[in-house]
PDB file of N, CA and C and ligand atoms in Angstrom:
ATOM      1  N   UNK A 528     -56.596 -12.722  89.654  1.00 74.00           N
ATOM      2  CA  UNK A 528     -55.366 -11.908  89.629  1.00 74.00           C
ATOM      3  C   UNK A 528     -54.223 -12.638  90.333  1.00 74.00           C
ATOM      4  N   UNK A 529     -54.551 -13.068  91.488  1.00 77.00           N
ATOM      5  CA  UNK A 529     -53.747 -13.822  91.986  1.00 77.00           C
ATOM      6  C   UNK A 529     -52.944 -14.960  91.329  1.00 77.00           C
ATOM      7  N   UNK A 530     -53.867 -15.635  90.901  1.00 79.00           N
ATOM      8  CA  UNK A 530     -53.470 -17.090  90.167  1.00 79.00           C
ATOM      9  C   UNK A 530     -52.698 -16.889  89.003  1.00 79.00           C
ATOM     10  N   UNK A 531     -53.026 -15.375  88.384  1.00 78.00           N
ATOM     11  CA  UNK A 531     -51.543 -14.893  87.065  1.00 78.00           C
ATOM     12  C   UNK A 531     -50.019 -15.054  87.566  1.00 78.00           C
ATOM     13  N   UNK A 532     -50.413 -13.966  88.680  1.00 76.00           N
ATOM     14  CA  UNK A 532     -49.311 -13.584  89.459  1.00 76.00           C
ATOM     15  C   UNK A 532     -48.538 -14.844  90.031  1.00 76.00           C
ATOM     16  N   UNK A 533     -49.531 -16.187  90.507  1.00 77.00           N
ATOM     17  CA  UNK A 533     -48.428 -17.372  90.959  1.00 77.00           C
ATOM     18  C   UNK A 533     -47.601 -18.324  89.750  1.00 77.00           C
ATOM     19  N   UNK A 534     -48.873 -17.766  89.003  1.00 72.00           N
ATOM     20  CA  UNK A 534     -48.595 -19.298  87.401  1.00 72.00           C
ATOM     21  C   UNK A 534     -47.279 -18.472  86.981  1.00 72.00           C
ATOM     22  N   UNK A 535     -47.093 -16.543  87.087  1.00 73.00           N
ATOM     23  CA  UNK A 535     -46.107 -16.342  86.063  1.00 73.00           C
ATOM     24  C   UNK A 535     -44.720 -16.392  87.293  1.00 73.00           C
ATOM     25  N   UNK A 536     -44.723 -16.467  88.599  1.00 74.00           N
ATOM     26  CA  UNK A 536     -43.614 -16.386  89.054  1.00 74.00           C
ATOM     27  C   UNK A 536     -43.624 -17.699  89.222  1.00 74.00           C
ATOM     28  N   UNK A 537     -44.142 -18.871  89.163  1.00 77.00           N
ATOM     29  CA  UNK A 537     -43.514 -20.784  88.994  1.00 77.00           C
ATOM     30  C   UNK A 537     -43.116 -20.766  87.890  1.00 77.00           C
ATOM     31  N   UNK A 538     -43.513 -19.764  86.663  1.00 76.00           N
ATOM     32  CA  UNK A 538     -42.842 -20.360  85.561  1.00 76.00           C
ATOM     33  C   UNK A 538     -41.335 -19.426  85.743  1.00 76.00           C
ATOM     34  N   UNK A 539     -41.190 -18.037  85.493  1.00 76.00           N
ATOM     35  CA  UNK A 539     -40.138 -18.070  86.122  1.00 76.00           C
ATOM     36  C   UNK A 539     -38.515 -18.957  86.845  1.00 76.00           C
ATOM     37  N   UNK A 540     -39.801 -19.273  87.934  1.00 74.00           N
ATOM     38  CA  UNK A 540     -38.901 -19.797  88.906  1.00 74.00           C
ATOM     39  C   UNK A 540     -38.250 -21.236  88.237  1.00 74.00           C
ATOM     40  N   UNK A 541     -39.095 -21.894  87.739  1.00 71.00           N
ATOM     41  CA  UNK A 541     -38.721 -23.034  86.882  1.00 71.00           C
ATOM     42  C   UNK A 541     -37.742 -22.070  85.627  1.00 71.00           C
ATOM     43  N   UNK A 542     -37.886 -21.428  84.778  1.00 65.00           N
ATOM     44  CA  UNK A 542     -36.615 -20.920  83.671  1.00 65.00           C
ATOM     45  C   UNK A 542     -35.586 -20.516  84.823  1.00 65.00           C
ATOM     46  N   UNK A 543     -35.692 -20.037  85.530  1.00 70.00           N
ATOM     47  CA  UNK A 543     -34.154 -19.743  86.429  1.00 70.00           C
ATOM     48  C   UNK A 543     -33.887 -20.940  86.637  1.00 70.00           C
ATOM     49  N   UNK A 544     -34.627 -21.487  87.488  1.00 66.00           N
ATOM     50  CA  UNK A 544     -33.938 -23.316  87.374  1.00 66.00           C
ATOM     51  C   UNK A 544     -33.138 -23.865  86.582  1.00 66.00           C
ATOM     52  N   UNK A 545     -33.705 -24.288  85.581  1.00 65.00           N
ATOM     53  CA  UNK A 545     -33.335 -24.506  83.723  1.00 65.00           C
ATOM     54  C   UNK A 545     -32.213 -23.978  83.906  1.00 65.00           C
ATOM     55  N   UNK A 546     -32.654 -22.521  83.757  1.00 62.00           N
ATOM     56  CA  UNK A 546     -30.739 -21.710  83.183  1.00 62.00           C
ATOM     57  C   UNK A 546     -30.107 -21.959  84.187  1.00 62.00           C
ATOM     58  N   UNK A 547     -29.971 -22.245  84.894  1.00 61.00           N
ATOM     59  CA  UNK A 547     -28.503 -22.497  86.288  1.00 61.00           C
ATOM     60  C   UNK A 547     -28.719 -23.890  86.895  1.00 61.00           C
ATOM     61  N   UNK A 548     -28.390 -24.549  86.160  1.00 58.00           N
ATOM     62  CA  UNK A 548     -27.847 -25.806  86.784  1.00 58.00           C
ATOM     63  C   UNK A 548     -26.823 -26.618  86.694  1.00 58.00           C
ATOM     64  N   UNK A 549     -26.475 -26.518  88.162  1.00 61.00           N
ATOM     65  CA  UNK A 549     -24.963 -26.772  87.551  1.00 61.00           C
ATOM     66  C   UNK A 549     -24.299 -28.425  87.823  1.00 61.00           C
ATOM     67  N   UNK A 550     -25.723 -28.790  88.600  1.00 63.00           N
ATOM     68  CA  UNK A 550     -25.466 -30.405  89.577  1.00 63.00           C
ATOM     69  C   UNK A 550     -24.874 -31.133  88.011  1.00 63.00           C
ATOM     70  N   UNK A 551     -26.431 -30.941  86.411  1.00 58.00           N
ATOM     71  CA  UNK A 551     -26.331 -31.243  85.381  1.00 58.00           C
ATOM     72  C   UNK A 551     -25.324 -31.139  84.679  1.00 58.00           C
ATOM     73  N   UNK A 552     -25.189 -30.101  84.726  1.00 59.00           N
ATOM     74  CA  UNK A 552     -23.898 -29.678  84.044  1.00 59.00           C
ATOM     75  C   UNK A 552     -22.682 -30.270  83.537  1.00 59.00           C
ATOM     76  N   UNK A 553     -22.541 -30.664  84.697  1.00 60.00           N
ATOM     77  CA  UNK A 553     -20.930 -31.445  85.315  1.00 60.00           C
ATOM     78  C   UNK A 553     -21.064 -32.674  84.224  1.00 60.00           C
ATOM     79  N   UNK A 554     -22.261 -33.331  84.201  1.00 63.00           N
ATOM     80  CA  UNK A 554     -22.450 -34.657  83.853  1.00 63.00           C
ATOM     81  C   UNK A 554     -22.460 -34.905  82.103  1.00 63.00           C
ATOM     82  N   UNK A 555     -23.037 -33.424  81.470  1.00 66.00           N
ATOM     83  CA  UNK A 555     -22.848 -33.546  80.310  1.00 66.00           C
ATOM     84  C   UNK A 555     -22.184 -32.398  79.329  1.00 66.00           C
ATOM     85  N   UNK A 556     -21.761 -32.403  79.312  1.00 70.00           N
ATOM     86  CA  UNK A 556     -20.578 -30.974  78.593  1.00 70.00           C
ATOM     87  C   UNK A 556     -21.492 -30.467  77.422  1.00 70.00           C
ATOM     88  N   UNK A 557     -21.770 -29.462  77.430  1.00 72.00           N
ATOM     89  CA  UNK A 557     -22.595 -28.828  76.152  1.00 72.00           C
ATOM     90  C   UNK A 557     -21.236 -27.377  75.557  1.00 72.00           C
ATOM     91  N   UNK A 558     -21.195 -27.709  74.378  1.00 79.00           N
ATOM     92  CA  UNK A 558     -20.160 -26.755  73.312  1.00 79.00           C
ATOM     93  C   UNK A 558     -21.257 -25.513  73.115  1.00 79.00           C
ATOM     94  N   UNK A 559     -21.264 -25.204  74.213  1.00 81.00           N
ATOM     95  CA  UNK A 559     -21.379 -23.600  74.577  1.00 81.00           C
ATOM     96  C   UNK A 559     -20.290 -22.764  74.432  1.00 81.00           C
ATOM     97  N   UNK A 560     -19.997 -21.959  73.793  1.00 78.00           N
ATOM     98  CA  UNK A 560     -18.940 -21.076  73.757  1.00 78.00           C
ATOM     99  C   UNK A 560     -19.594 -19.824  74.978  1.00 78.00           C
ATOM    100  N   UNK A 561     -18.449 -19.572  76.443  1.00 76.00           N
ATOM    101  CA  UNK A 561     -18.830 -18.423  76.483  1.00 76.00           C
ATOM    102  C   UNK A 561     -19.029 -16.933  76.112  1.00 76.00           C
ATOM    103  N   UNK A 562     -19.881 -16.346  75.930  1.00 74.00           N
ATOM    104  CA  UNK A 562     -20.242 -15.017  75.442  1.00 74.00           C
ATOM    105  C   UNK A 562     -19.783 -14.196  76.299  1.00 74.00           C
ATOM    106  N   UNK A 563     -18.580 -13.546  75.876  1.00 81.00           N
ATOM    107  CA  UNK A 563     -17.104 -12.423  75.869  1.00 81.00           C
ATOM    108  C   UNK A 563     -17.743 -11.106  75.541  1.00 81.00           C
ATOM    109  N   UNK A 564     -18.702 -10.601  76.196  1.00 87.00           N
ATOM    110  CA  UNK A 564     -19.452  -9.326  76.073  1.00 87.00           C
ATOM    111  C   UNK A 564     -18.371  -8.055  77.008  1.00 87.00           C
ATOM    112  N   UNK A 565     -18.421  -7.202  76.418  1.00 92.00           N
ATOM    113  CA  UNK A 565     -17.668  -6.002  76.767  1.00 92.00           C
ATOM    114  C   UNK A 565     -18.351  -4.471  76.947  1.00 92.00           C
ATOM    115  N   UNK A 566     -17.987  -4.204  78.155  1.00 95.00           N
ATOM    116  CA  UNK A 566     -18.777  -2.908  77.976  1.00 95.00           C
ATOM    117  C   UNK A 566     -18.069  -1.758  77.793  1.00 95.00           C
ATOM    118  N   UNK A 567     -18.872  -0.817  77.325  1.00 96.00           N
ATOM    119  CA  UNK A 567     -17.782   0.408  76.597  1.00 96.00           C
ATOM    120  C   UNK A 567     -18.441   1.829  77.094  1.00 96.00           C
ATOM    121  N   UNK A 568     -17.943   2.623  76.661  1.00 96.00           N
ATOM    122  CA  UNK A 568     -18.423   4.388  76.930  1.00 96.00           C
ATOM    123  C   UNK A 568     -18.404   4.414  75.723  1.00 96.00           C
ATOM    124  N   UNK A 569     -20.040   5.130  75.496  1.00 94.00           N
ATOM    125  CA  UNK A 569     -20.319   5.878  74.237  1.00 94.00           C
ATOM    126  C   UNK A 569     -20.043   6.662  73.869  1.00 94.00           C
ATOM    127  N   UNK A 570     -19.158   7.766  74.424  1.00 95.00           N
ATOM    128  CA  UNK A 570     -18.457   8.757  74.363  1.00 95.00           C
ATOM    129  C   UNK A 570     -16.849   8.535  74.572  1.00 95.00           C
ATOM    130  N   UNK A 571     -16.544   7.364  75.515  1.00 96.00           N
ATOM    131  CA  UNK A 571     -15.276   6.654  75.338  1.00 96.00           C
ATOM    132  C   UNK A 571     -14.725   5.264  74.833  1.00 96.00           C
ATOM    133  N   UNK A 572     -14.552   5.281  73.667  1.00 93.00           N
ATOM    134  CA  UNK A 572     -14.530   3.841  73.114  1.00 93.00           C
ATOM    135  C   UNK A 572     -13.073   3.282  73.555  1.00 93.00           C
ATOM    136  N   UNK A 573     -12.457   3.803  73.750  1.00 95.00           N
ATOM    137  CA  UNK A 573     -10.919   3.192  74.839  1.00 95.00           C
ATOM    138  C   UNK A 573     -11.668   2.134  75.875  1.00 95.00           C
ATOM    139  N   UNK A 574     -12.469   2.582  77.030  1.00 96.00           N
ATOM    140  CA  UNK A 574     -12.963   2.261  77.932  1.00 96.00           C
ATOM    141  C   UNK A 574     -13.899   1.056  77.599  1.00 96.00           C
ATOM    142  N   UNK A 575     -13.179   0.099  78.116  1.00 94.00           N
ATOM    143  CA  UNK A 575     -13.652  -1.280  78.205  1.00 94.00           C
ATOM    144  C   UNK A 575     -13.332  -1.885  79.415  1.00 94.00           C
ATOM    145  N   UNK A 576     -14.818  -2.410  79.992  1.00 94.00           N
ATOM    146  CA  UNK A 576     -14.918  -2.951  81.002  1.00 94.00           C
ATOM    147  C   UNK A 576     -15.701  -4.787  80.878  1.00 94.00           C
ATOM    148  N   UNK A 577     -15.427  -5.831  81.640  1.00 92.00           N
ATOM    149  CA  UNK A 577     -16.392  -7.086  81.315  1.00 92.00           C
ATOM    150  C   UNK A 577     -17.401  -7.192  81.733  1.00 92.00           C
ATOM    151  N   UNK A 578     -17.702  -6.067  82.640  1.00 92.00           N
ATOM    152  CA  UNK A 578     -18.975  -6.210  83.328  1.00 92.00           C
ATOM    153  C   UNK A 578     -19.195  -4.821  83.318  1.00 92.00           C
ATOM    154  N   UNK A 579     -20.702  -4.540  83.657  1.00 94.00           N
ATOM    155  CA  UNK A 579     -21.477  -3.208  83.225  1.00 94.00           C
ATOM    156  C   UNK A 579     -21.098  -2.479  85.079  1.00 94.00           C
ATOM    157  N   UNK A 580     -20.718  -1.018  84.291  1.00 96.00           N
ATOM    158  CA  UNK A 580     -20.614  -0.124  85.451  1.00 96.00           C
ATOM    159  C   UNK A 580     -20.363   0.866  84.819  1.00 96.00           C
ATOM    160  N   UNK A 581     -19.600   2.037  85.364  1.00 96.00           N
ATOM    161  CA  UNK A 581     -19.857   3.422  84.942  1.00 96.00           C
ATOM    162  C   UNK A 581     -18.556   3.730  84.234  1.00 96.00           C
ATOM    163  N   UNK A 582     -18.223   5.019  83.287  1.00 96.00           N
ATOM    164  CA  UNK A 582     -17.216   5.023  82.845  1.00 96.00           C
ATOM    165  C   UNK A 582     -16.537   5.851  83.435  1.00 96.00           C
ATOM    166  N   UNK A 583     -15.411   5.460  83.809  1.00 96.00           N
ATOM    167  CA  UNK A 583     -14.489   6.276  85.181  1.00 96.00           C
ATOM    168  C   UNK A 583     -13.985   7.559  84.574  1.00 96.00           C
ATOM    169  N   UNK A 584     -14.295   7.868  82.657  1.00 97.00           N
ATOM    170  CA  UNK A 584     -13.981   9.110  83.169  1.00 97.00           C
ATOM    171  C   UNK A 584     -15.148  10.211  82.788  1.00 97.00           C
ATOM    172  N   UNK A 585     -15.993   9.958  82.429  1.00 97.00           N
ATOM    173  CA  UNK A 585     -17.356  10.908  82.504  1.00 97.00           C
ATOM    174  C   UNK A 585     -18.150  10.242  83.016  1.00 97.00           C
ATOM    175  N   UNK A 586     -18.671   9.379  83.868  1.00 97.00           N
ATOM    176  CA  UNK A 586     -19.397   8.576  84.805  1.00 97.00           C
ATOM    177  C   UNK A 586     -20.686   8.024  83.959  1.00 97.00           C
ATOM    178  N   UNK A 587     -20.616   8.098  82.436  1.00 96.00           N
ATOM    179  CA  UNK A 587     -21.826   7.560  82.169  1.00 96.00           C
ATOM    180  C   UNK A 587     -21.848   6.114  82.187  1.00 96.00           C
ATOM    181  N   UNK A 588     -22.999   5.529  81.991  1.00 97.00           N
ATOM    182  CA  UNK A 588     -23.454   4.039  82.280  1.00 97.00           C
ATOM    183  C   UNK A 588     -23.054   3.203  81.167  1.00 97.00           C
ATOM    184  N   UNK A 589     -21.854   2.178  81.088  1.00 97.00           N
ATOM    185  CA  UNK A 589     -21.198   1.525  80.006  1.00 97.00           C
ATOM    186  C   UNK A 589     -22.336   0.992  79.637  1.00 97.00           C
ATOM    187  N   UNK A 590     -22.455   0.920  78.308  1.00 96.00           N
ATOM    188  CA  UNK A 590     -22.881  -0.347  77.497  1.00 96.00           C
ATOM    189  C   UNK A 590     -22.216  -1.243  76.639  1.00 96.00           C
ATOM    190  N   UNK A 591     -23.319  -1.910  76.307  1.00 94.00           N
ATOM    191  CA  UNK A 591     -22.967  -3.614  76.206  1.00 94.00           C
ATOM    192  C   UNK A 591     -22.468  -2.954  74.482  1.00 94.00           C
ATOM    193  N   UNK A 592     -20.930  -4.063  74.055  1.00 89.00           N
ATOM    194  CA  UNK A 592     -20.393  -3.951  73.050  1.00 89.00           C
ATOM    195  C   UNK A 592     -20.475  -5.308  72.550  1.00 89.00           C
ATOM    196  N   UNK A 593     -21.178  -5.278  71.392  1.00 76.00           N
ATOM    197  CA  UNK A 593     -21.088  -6.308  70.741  1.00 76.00           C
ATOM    198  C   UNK A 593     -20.094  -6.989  69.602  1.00 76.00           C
ATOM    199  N   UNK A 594     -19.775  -7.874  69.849  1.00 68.00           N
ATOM    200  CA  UNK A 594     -18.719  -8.131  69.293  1.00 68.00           C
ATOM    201  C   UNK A 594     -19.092  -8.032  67.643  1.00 68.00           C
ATOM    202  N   UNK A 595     -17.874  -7.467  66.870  1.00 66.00           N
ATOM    203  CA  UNK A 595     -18.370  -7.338  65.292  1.00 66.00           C
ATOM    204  C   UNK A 595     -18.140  -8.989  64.747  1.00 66.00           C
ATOM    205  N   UNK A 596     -19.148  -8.639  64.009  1.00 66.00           N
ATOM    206  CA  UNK A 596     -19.482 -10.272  63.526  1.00 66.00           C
ATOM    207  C   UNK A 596     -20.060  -9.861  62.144  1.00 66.00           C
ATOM    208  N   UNK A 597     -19.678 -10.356  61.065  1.00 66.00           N
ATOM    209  CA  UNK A 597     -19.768 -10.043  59.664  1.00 66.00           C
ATOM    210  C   UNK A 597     -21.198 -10.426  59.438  1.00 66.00           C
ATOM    211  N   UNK A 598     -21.797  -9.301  58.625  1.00 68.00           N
ATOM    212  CA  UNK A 598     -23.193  -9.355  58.459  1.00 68.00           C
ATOM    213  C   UNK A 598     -23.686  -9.924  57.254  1.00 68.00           C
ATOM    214  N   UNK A 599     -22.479  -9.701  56.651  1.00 66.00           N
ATOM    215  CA  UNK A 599     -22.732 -10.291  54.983  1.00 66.00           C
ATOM    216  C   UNK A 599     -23.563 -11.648  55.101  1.00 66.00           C
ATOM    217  N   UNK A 600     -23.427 -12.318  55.710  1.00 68.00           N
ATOM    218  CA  UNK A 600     -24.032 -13.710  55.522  1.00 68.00           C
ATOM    219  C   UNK A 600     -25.047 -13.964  55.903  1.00 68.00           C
ATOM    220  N   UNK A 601     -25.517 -12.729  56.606  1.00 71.00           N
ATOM    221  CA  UNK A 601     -27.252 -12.673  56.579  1.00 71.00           C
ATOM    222  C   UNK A 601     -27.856 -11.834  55.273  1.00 71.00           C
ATOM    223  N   UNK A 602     -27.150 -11.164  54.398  1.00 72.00           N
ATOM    224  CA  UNK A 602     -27.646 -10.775  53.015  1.00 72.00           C
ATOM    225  C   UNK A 602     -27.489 -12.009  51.967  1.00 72.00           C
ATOM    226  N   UNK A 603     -27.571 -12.514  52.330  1.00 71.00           N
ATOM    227  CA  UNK A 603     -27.593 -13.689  50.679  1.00 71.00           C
ATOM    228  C   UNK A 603     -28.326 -13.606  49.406  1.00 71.00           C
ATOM    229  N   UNK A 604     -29.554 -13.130  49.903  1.00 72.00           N
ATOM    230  CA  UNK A 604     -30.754 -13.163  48.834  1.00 72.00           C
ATOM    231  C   UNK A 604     -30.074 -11.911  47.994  1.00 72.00           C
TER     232      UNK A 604
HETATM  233 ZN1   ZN B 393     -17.011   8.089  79.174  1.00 60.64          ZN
END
């Protein structure tokens, strides 16, 4: 039981690694576009926030708005 529990938090710990490095970074520029995620009230679609928190005017929990992106071009067939 133990030995799950260490193998799955080194691997972990190694993917957090991976994803945040920034020493690398610097050295090679990757055409990453950042992802411009927006959060909204499901009951208030005015209400847009960039980061997740509550909606200031019925206090529910924003969610994540995805940006519309044309679907057609996954129907081809
Ligand atoms: Zn709301």
């Amino acid at each position: 039981m133990l030995m799950a529990v260490a193998i799955l938090f080194s691997a972990a710990t190694v993917f957090a690694t991976n994803g945040t490095n920034p020493v690398s970074d610097t050295t090679k520029t990757k055409k990453v576009k950042p992802v411009k995620v927006q959060y909204t009230c499901t009951m208030h679609p005015e209400v847009l926030s960039d980061k997740p928190g509550k909606c200031p005017k019925c206090g529910m929990a924003l969610v994540k708005k995805e940006p519309a992106k044309k679907k057609a071009e996954t129907m081809k067939m």
